[in-house]
Amino acid sequence: GVGARARFMIGEISFAKQDLEDAVKQFQRVMFGFGGEKAVAAVKVWQSKAAMEAGRSMEVQVEDAKTKQDRDGLVKSAVEFYTYVVEKHPMSSSVEFARKRLEALSKL
């Protein structure tokens, strides 16, 4: 779990620096690396958190989207990340937040 946590933290640093493209890449490396669906429990915790942060990274960009197509693409990506949490990590502490974000995004 240490490697997944470290990669997650790199994503958090990119997020804090407003480098959202890199943040999403780092979060995806946590989500799909480190054993993917066969990852040990300690890694799954970080996979779930990474998906949440990837979703947030997409949502942050929605306000600044230049076109409706860009906006819709960002919303779609956020929905995919939150859906990943709900479907792949149903016992995660992040599930409730993911469900709330999915509900809010469905109203856009």
PDB file of C-alpha atoms in Angstrom:
ATOM      1  CA  GLY A   1       0.000   0.000   0.000  1.00  0.00           C
ATOM      2  CA  VAL A   2       2.945   2.355   0.457  1.00  0.00           C
ATOM      3  CA  GLY A   3       3.570   2.691  -3.288  1.00  0.00           C
ATOM      4  CA  ALA A   4      -0.093   3.382  -3.997  1.00  0.00           C
ATOM      5  CA  ARG A   5      -0.212   5.923  -1.191  1.00  0.00           C
ATOM      6  CA  ALA A   6       2.922   7.647  -2.486  1.00  0.00           C
ATOM      7  CA  ARG A   7       1.506   7.842  -6.021  1.00  0.00           C
ATOM      8  CA  PHE A   8      -1.777   9.189  -4.574  1.00  0.00           C
ATOM      9  CA  MET A   9       0.159  11.904  -2.736  1.00  0.00           C
ATOM     10  CA  ILE A  10       1.938  12.867  -5.972  1.00  0.00           C
ATOM     11  CA  GLY A  11      -1.523  13.309  -7.488  1.00  0.00           C
ATOM     12  CA  GLU A  12      -2.549  15.471  -4.537  1.00  0.00           C
ATOM     13  CA  ILE A  13       0.507  17.671  -5.030  1.00  0.00           C
ATOM     14  CA  SER A  14      -0.343  18.107  -8.715  1.00  0.00           C
ATOM     15  CA  PHE A  15      -3.938  18.930  -7.754  1.00  0.00           C
ATOM     16  CA  ALA A  16      -2.723  21.567  -5.270  1.00  0.00           C
ATOM     17  CA  LYS A  17      -0.518  23.094  -7.985  1.00  0.00           C
ATOM     18  CA  GLN A  18      -3.543  23.252 -10.315  1.00  0.00           C
ATOM     19  CA  ASP A  19      -1.876  20.767 -12.688  1.00  0.00           C
ATOM     20  CA  LEU A  20      -5.120  18.854 -13.004  1.00  0.00           C
ATOM     21  CA  GLU A  21      -4.114  16.880 -16.089  1.00  0.00           C
ATOM     22  CA  ASP A  22      -1.131  15.388 -14.260  1.00  0.00           C
ATOM     23  CA  ALA A  23      -3.201  14.892 -11.107  1.00  0.00           C
ATOM     24  CA  VAL A  24      -5.710  12.762 -13.004  1.00  0.00           C
ATOM     25  CA  LYS A  25      -2.881  10.734 -14.581  1.00  0.00           C
ATOM     26  CA  GLN A  26      -1.386  10.046 -11.160  1.00  0.00           C
ATOM     27  CA  PHE A  27      -4.755   9.098  -9.686  1.00  0.00           C
ATOM     28  CA  GLN A  28      -5.415   6.749 -12.604  1.00  0.00           C
ATOM     29  CA  ARG A  29      -2.057   5.069 -12.013  1.00  0.00           C
ATOM     30  CA  VAL A  30      -3.237   4.311  -8.478  1.00  0.00           C
ATOM     31  CA  MET A  31      -6.674   3.156  -9.650  1.00  0.00           C
ATOM     32  CA  PHE A  32      -5.440   0.742 -12.306  1.00  0.00           C
ATOM     33  CA  GLY A  33      -1.892  -0.044 -11.196  1.00  0.00           C
ATOM     34  CA  PHE A  34      -0.711  -1.830  -8.077  1.00  0.00           C
ATOM     35  CA  GLY A  35      -2.633  -4.978  -9.009  1.00  0.00           C
ATOM     36  CA  GLY A  36      -5.741  -3.268 -10.374  1.00  0.00           C
ATOM     37  CA  GLU A  37      -8.853  -5.204  -9.407  1.00  0.00           C
ATOM     38  CA  LYS A  38      -6.695  -7.906  -7.789  1.00  0.00           C
ATOM     39  CA  ALA A  39      -4.960  -5.421  -5.487  1.00  0.00           C
ATOM     40  CA  VAL A  40      -4.624  -6.137  -1.786  1.00  0.00           C
ATOM     41  CA  ALA A  41      -6.958  -4.352   0.647  1.00  0.00           C
ATOM     42  CA  ALA A  42      -4.326  -1.773   1.629  1.00  0.00           C
ATOM     43  CA  VAL A  43      -4.070  -0.696  -2.021  1.00  0.00           C
ATOM     44  CA  LYS A  44      -7.837  -0.733  -2.633  1.00  0.00           C
ATOM     45  CA  VAL A  45      -8.239   2.021  -0.029  1.00  0.00           C
ATOM     46  CA  TRP A  46      -5.976   4.249  -2.122  1.00  0.00           C
ATOM     47  CA  GLN A  47      -7.622   3.201  -5.389  1.00  0.00           C
ATOM     48  CA  SER A  48     -10.969   4.399  -4.073  1.00  0.00           C
ATOM     49  CA  LYS A  49      -9.542   7.681  -2.806  1.00  0.00           C
ATOM     50  CA  ALA A  50      -7.711   8.209  -6.093  1.00  0.00           C
ATOM     51  CA  ALA A  51     -10.923   7.773  -8.080  1.00  0.00           C
ATOM     52  CA  MET A  52     -12.653  10.310  -5.834  1.00  0.00           C
ATOM     53  CA  GLU A  53      -9.887  12.830  -6.363  1.00  0.00           C
ATOM     54  CA  ALA A  54      -9.858  12.199 -10.117  1.00  0.00           C
ATOM     55  CA  GLY A  55     -13.590  12.951 -10.133  1.00  0.00           C
ATOM     56  CA  ARG A  56     -13.016  16.133  -8.159  1.00  0.00           C
ATOM     57  CA  SER A  57     -10.236  17.113 -10.575  1.00  0.00           C
ATOM     58  CA  MET A  58     -12.710  16.865 -13.440  1.00  0.00           C
ATOM     59  CA  GLU A  59     -15.401  18.809 -11.592  1.00  0.00           C
ATOM     60  CA  VAL A  60     -13.014  21.658 -10.788  1.00  0.00           C
ATOM     61  CA  GLN A  61     -12.488  22.150 -14.524  1.00  0.00           C
ATOM     62  CA  VAL A  62     -16.209  22.270 -15.403  1.00  0.00           C
ATOM     63  CA  GLU A  63     -16.570  25.955 -14.472  1.00  0.00           C
ATOM     64  CA  ASP A  64     -13.733  26.945 -16.800  1.00  0.00           C
ATOM     65  CA  ALA A  65     -14.833  24.830 -19.760  1.00  0.00           C
ATOM     66  CA  LYS A  66     -14.820  26.917 -22.921  1.00  0.00           C
ATOM     67  CA  THR A  67     -17.526  25.005 -24.785  1.00  0.00           C
ATOM     68  CA  LYS A  68     -20.557  22.899 -23.938  1.00  0.00           C
ATOM     69  CA  GLN A  69     -18.770  19.921 -25.493  1.00  0.00           C
ATOM     70  CA  ASP A  70     -15.774  20.409 -23.168  1.00  0.00           C
ATOM     71  CA  ARG A  71     -18.081  20.821 -20.179  1.00  0.00           C
ATOM     72  CA  ASP A  72     -20.070  17.715 -21.053  1.00  0.00           C
ATOM     73  CA  GLY A  73     -16.851  15.719 -21.483  1.00  0.00           C
ATOM     74  CA  LEU A  74     -15.577  16.787 -18.069  1.00  0.00           C
ATOM     75  CA  VAL A  75     -18.895  15.932 -16.415  1.00  0.00           C
ATOM     76  CA  LYS A  76     -18.907  12.544 -18.160  1.00  0.00           C
ATOM     77  CA  SER A  77     -15.392  11.816 -16.902  1.00  0.00           C
ATOM     78  CA  ALA A  78     -16.298  12.850 -13.356  1.00  0.00           C
ATOM     79  CA  VAL A  79     -19.332  10.550 -13.486  1.00  0.00           C
ATOM     80  CA  GLU A  80     -17.108   7.680 -14.664  1.00  0.00           C
ATOM     81  CA  PHE A  81     -14.676   8.182 -11.778  1.00  0.00           C
ATOM     82  CA  TYR A  82     -17.436   8.382  -9.162  1.00  0.00           C
ATOM     83  CA  THR A  83     -19.163   5.347 -10.685  1.00  0.00           C
ATOM     84  CA  TYR A  84     -15.874   3.454 -10.375  1.00  0.00           C
ATOM     85  CA  VAL A  85     -15.917   4.143  -6.625  1.00  0.00           C
ATOM     86  CA  VAL A  86     -19.520   2.965  -6.227  1.00  0.00           C
ATOM     87  CA  GLU A  87     -19.116  -0.151  -8.381  1.00  0.00           C
ATOM     88  CA  LYS A  88     -15.552  -1.278  -7.650  1.00  0.00           C
ATOM     89  CA  HIS A  89     -15.254  -0.170  -4.019  1.00  0.00           C
ATOM     90  CA  PRO A  90     -18.770  -0.424  -2.538  1.00  0.00           C
ATOM     91  CA  MET A  91     -17.455  -0.773   1.016  1.00  0.00           C
ATOM     92  CA  SER A  92     -15.198   2.273   0.746  1.00  0.00           C
ATOM     93  CA  SER A  93     -15.604   5.257   3.037  1.00  0.00           C
ATOM     94  CA  SER A  94     -15.805   7.340  -0.164  1.00  0.00           C
ATOM     95  CA  VAL A  95     -18.981   5.702  -1.494  1.00  0.00           C
ATOM     96  CA  GLU A  96     -21.444   8.088   0.133  1.00  0.00           C
ATOM     97  CA  PHE A  97     -19.620  11.143  -1.222  1.00  0.00           C
ATOM     98  CA  ALA A  98     -19.423   9.520  -4.673  1.00  0.00           C
ATOM     99  CA  ARG A  99     -23.171   8.866  -4.665  1.00  0.00           C
ATOM    100  CA  LYS A 100     -23.899  12.474  -3.687  1.00  0.00           C
ATOM    101  CA  ARG A 101     -21.684  13.774  -6.477  1.00  0.00           C
ATOM    102  CA  LEU A 102     -23.329  11.429  -8.995  1.00  0.00           C
ATOM    103  CA  GLU A 103     -26.736  12.722  -7.936  1.00  0.00           C
ATOM    104  CA  ALA A 104     -25.600  16.347  -8.229  1.00  0.00           C
ATOM    105  CA  LEU A 105     -23.994  15.779 -11.625  1.00  0.00           C
ATOM    106  CA  SER A 106     -27.113  14.075 -12.954  1.00  0.00           C
ATOM    107  CA  LYS A 107     -28.949  17.384 -12.445  1.00  0.00           C
ATOM    108  CA  LEU A 108     -26.576  19.384 -14.649  1.00  0.00           C
TER     109      LEU A 108
END
